[in-house]
Amino acid sequence: QVQLVESGGGVVQPGRSLRLSCVASGFNFNIYGMYWVRQTPGKGLEWVAVMSYDGTTKYYADSVKGRFTISRDNSKNTLYLQMSSLRADDTAEYYCAKDRIVGGITVIDDWGQGTLVTVSS
Amino acid sequence: DIQMTQSPSTLSASVGDRVTITCRASQTISTWLAWYQQKPGKSPKLLIYKVSTLNVGVPSRFSGSGSGTEFTLTISSLQPDDFGTYYCQQYNTQWTFGQGTKVEIK
């Protein structure tokens, strides 16, 4: 079955950088769009970034544009989120997620278990 | 940005009750509307997409309806396993979630 396993979360100081990884298994990673979504108790669920199956299309939420970069390595079945200039309001549980449709960027289907990022001095 | 507003924020109902959650979009999203269920400590699970299409394995007591800016999720007969928080999400323009509706079993 689909498995998405995030890693790389932790405590980081404001202004610093962090890279999250998501290793996928149980499906053909190469043909699905992939997402990062974050969740906080206060702001709820917030879509962060999405990348098409082939990496040619990327979109970012305005709140992270210019600071976060989504990427993927299809040879390693891995999705990444490079986060820089981190702020306190980036503190959240970060989920990796998969699109429902082959080759598309449509609706989020399967989710990982999440990795917690805490931005604090 | 498209804003999604759910109501109520919390509801408490008995097993067997019919439960309805409403989601309103700040502008038309056609039929690009999904519903997710999240249980405490777990990641969200896709229940319904394109307003009314049940995801694989989702019980038929769940249904969705609506179009344009007004949408509803209905649980026809609430079961003990249906507790959790339900989120609507639009995917017409980027992706935006509602603030969630917490469903408690009386």
Short mmCIF file of C-alpha atoms in Angstrom, two decimals:
data_model
loop_
_atom_site.label_atom_id
_atom_site.label_comp_id
_atom_site.label_asym_id
_atom_site.label_seq_id
_atom_site.Cartn_x
_atom_site.Cartn_y
_atom_site.Cartn_z
CA GLN A 1 0.00 0.00 0.00
CA VAL A 2 1.00 3.66 -0.31
CA GLN A 3 3.57 4.76 2.24
CA LEU A 4 4.94 8.26 2.62
CA VAL A 5 7.55 8.72 5.33
CA GLU A 6 8.68 12.24 6.19
CA SER A 7 11.86 13.12 8.02
CA GLY A 8 14.07 16.10 8.73
CA GLY A 9 11.91 18.00 11.18
CA GLY A 10 13.23 19.43 14.41
CA VAL A 11 13.91 22.61 16.32
CA VAL A 12 15.57 25.39 14.36
CA GLN A 13 16.32 29.02 15.11
CA PRO A 14 14.55 31.83 13.25
CA GLY A 15 16.34 32.76 10.05
CA ARG A 16 17.94 29.35 9.65
CA SER A 17 17.27 26.62 7.10
CA LEU A 18 15.96 23.07 7.19
CA ARG A 19 15.35 20.40 4.57
CA LEU A 20 12.50 17.94 4.83
CA SER A 21 12.46 14.63 2.96
CA CYS A 22 9.65 12.27 2.10
CA VAL A 23 10.38 8.73 0.93
CA ALA A 24 7.57 7.13 -1.04
CA SER A 25 6.81 3.45 -1.52
CA GLY A 26 3.95 1.22 -2.58
CA PHE A 27 3.17 3.14 -5.77
CA ASN A 28 4.89 4.43 -8.89
CA PHE A 29 6.25 7.72 -7.50
CA ASN A 30 7.43 8.85 -10.95
CA ILE A 31 3.92 9.43 -12.29
CA TYR A 32 2.21 11.34 -9.47
CA GLY A 33 2.19 14.95 -8.44
CA MET A 34 3.30 15.49 -4.86
CA TYR A 35 2.47 18.05 -2.20
CA TRP A 36 3.63 19.52 1.07
CA VAL A 37 0.89 20.56 3.48
CA ARG A 38 1.36 21.89 7.00
CA GLN A 39 -0.89 21.99 10.03
CA THR A 40 -0.95 24.03 13.20
CA PRO A 41 -3.53 24.05 15.99
CA GLY A 42 -4.18 27.72 15.37
CA LYS A 43 -4.23 28.00 11.56
CA GLY A 44 -5.40 24.52 10.67
CA LEU A 45 -4.36 22.88 7.41
CA GLU A 46 -2.39 24.98 4.92
CA TRP A 47 -1.19 23.85 1.52
CA VAL A 48 2.50 24.78 1.13
CA ALA A 49 3.78 23.58 -2.26
CA VAL A 50 3.11 21.15 -5.07
CA MET A 51 5.26 19.64 -7.81
CA SER A 52 4.20 17.78 -10.93
CA TYR A 53 5.32 14.19 -11.53
CA ASP A 54 8.17 15.29 -13.79
CA GLY A 55 9.23 18.36 -11.80
CA THR A 56 8.35 20.81 -14.56
CA THR A 57 5.51 22.48 -12.67
CA LYS A 58 5.71 23.90 -9.16
CA TYR A 59 3.39 26.12 -7.20
CA TYR A 60 3.86 27.71 -3.81
CA ALA A 61 1.62 29.31 -1.23
CA ASP A 62 2.21 33.05 -0.94
CA SER A 63 3.28 32.58 2.69
CA VAL A 64 6.36 30.56 1.64
CA LYS A 65 7.11 31.84 -1.85
CA GLY A 66 10.74 32.85 -2.19
CA ARG A 67 11.74 31.04 1.01
CA PHE A 68 10.76 27.39 0.39
CA THR A 69 11.73 25.18 -2.55
CA ILE A 70 10.06 21.92 -3.47
CA SER A 71 12.01 19.31 -5.43
CA ARG A 72 12.00 15.60 -6.14
CA ASP A 73 14.38 12.83 -7.10
CA ASN A 74 12.39 10.22 -8.99
CA SER A 75 15.35 7.84 -8.99
CA LYS A 76 15.17 7.80 -5.18
CA ASN A 77 11.36 8.01 -4.83
CA THR A 78 11.92 11.06 -2.66
CA LEU A 79 10.28 14.46 -2.33
CA TYR A 80 12.04 17.36 -0.64
CA LEU A 81 11.16 20.70 0.88
CA GLN A 82 14.05 23.10 1.38
CA MET A 83 13.00 25.74 3.87
CA SER A 84 15.05 28.88 4.41
CA SER A 85 14.64 32.15 6.32
CA LEU A 86 12.43 30.27 8.74
CA ARG A 87 10.06 32.23 10.93
CA ALA A 88 8.14 31.40 14.09
CA ASP A 89 4.92 31.12 12.09
CA ASP A 90 6.44 28.29 10.03
CA THR A 91 6.18 26.12 13.13
CA ALA A 92 3.89 23.26 12.16
CA GLU A 93 3.49 19.59 11.42
CA TYR A 94 4.56 19.13 7.79
CA TYR A 95 2.89 16.44 5.71
CA CYS A 96 3.98 14.99 2.41
CA ALA A 97 1.04 13.95 0.25
CA LYS A 98 0.28 12.40 -3.11
CA ASP A 99 -2.15 13.37 -5.85
CA ARG A 100 -5.05 11.10 -6.62
CA ILE A 101 -4.62 11.17 -10.40
CA VAL A 102 -1.78 9.77 -12.50
CA GLY A 103 0.07 12.63 -14.18
CA GLY A 104 -2.10 15.33 -12.67
CA ILE A 105 -2.11 18.03 -10.05
CA THR A 106 -5.67 17.85 -8.76
CA VAL A 107 -6.71 16.64 -5.33
CA ILE A 108 -4.60 15.35 -2.45
CA ASP A 109 -5.14 11.67 -1.76
CA ASP A 110 -2.67 9.83 0.49
CA TRP A 111 -0.77 11.56 3.29
CA GLY A 112 2.33 10.76 5.29
CA GLN A 113 2.40 10.73 9.08
CA GLY A 114 4.04 14.15 9.30
CA THR A 115 7.22 15.65 10.69
CA LEU A 116 7.22 18.46 13.24
CA VAL A 117 9.13 21.66 12.58
CA THR A 118 9.56 24.08 15.46
CA VAL A 119 11.09 27.49 14.81
CA SER A 120 12.27 28.97 18.07
CA SER A 121 15.25 30.74 19.53
CA ASP B 1 -7.28 33.78 -2.41
CA ILE B 2 -10.34 31.59 -2.02
CA GLN B 3 -11.49 31.28 1.59
CA MET B 4 -13.41 28.24 2.83
CA THR B 5 -15.76 28.57 5.80
CA GLN B 6 -17.23 25.56 7.56
CA SER B 7 -20.12 25.35 9.98
CA PRO B 8 -20.60 24.34 12.65
CA SER B 9 -17.15 24.33 14.26
CA THR B 10 -18.19 21.55 16.60
CA LEU B 11 -21.12 19.21 16.71
CA SER B 12 -22.16 16.51 19.10
CA ALA B 13 -24.53 13.82 17.88
CA SER B 14 -25.74 10.36 18.81
CA VAL B 15 -25.07 7.11 17.00
CA GLY B 16 -27.63 6.77 14.24
CA ASP B 17 -28.18 10.51 13.82
CA ARG B 18 -28.05 12.20 10.45
CA VAL B 19 -25.25 14.76 10.47
CA THR B 20 -24.68 17.61 8.04
CA ILE B 21 -21.63 19.85 7.74
CA THR B 22 -21.69 22.95 5.53
CA CYS B 23 -18.81 24.50 3.63
CA ARG B 24 -18.97 27.85 1.88
CA ALA B 25 -16.41 29.16 -0.62
CA SER B 26 -15.68 32.88 -0.96
CA GLN B 27 -16.03 32.54 -4.75
CA THR B 28 -17.25 29.90 -7.12
CA ILE B 29 -15.15 26.75 -7.27
CA SER B 30 -17.34 24.78 -9.68
CA THR B 31 -17.20 21.17 -8.43
CA TRP B 32 -13.58 21.16 -7.25
CA LEU B 33 -14.38 20.36 -3.64
CA ALA B 34 -13.07 17.57 -1.42
CA TRP B 35 -13.76 16.39 2.13
CA TYR B 36 -11.23 14.89 4.53
CA GLN B 37 -11.57 13.17 7.91
CA GLN B 38 -8.81 13.48 10.48
CA LYS B 39 -8.61 11.58 13.74
CA PRO B 40 -6.48 12.74 16.67
CA GLY B 41 -2.79 12.11 16.09
CA LYS B 42 -3.37 10.91 12.52
CA SER B 43 -3.04 12.45 9.09
CA PRO B 44 -6.14 13.44 7.09
CA LYS B 45 -7.93 10.86 4.99
CA LEU B 46 -9.66 11.69 1.70
CA LEU B 47 -13.36 10.85 1.90
CA ILE B 48 -14.95 12.61 -1.07
CA TYR B 49 -13.67 14.46 -4.13
CA LYS B 50 -15.37 16.41 -6.92
CA VAL B 51 -18.18 17.28 -4.47
CA SER B 52 -19.82 13.87 -4.36
CA THR B 53 -17.48 11.06 -5.49
CA LEU B 54 -16.62 8.69 -2.66
CA ASN B 55 -12.99 7.67 -2.41
CA VAL B 56 -12.27 3.95 -2.49
CA GLY B 57 -13.24 2.20 0.72
CA VAL B 58 -15.33 5.06 2.14
CA PRO B 59 -18.66 3.84 3.57
CA SER B 60 -21.80 4.75 1.65
CA ARG B 61 -23.27 6.55 4.67
CA PHE B 62 -21.05 9.47 3.63
CA SER B 63 -22.29 11.70 0.85
CA GLY B 64 -21.52 15.11 -0.56
CA SER B 65 -23.52 17.65 -2.50
CA GLY B 66 -23.49 21.25 -3.71
CA SER B 67 -22.02 23.42 -6.42
CA GLY B 68 -20.65 26.88 -6.94
CA THR B 69 -20.05 28.18 -3.45
CA GLU B 70 -22.23 26.05 -1.13
CA PHE B 71 -21.45 22.46 -0.26
CA THR B 72 -22.49 19.88 2.31
CA LEU B 73 -21.12 16.67 3.76
CA THR B 74 -23.76 14.34 5.14
CA ILE B 75 -23.36 11.27 7.29
CA SER B 76 -26.67 9.47 6.97
CA SER B 77 -26.36 7.40 10.15
CA LEU B 78 -23.53 8.40 12.46
CA GLN B 79 -21.32 5.53 13.64
CA PRO B 80 -18.90 5.41 16.59
CA ASP B 81 -15.94 5.37 14.20
CA ASP B 82 -17.02 8.66 12.60
CA PHE B 83 -15.64 10.84 15.39
CA GLY B 84 -12.92 13.24 14.33
CA THR B 85 -12.47 16.51 12.52
CA TYR B 86 -13.78 17.02 9.00
CA TYR B 87 -12.26 19.48 6.56
CA CYS B 88 -13.50 20.73 3.24
CA GLN B 89 -10.93 21.76 0.64
CA GLN B 90 -11.19 23.58 -2.65
CA TYR B 91 -8.84 22.75 -5.49
CA ASN B 92 -10.21 25.09 -8.14
CA THR B 93 -7.49 27.67 -7.56
CA GLN B 94 -4.53 26.35 -5.62
CA TRP B 95 -5.66 24.47 -2.52
CA THR B 96 -7.44 25.89 0.52
CA PHE B 97 -8.92 24.10 3.51
CA GLY B 98 -11.80 25.02 5.74
CA GLN B 99 -11.10 25.49 9.44
CA GLY B 100 -12.60 22.12 10.33
CA THR B 101 -15.67 20.70 12.04
CA LYS B 102 -15.10 18.54 15.09
CA VAL B 103 -17.63 15.72 15.35
CA GLU B 104 -18.15 14.23 18.78
CA ILE B 105 -20.23 11.20 19.59
CA LYS B 106 -22.71 11.75 22.44
#
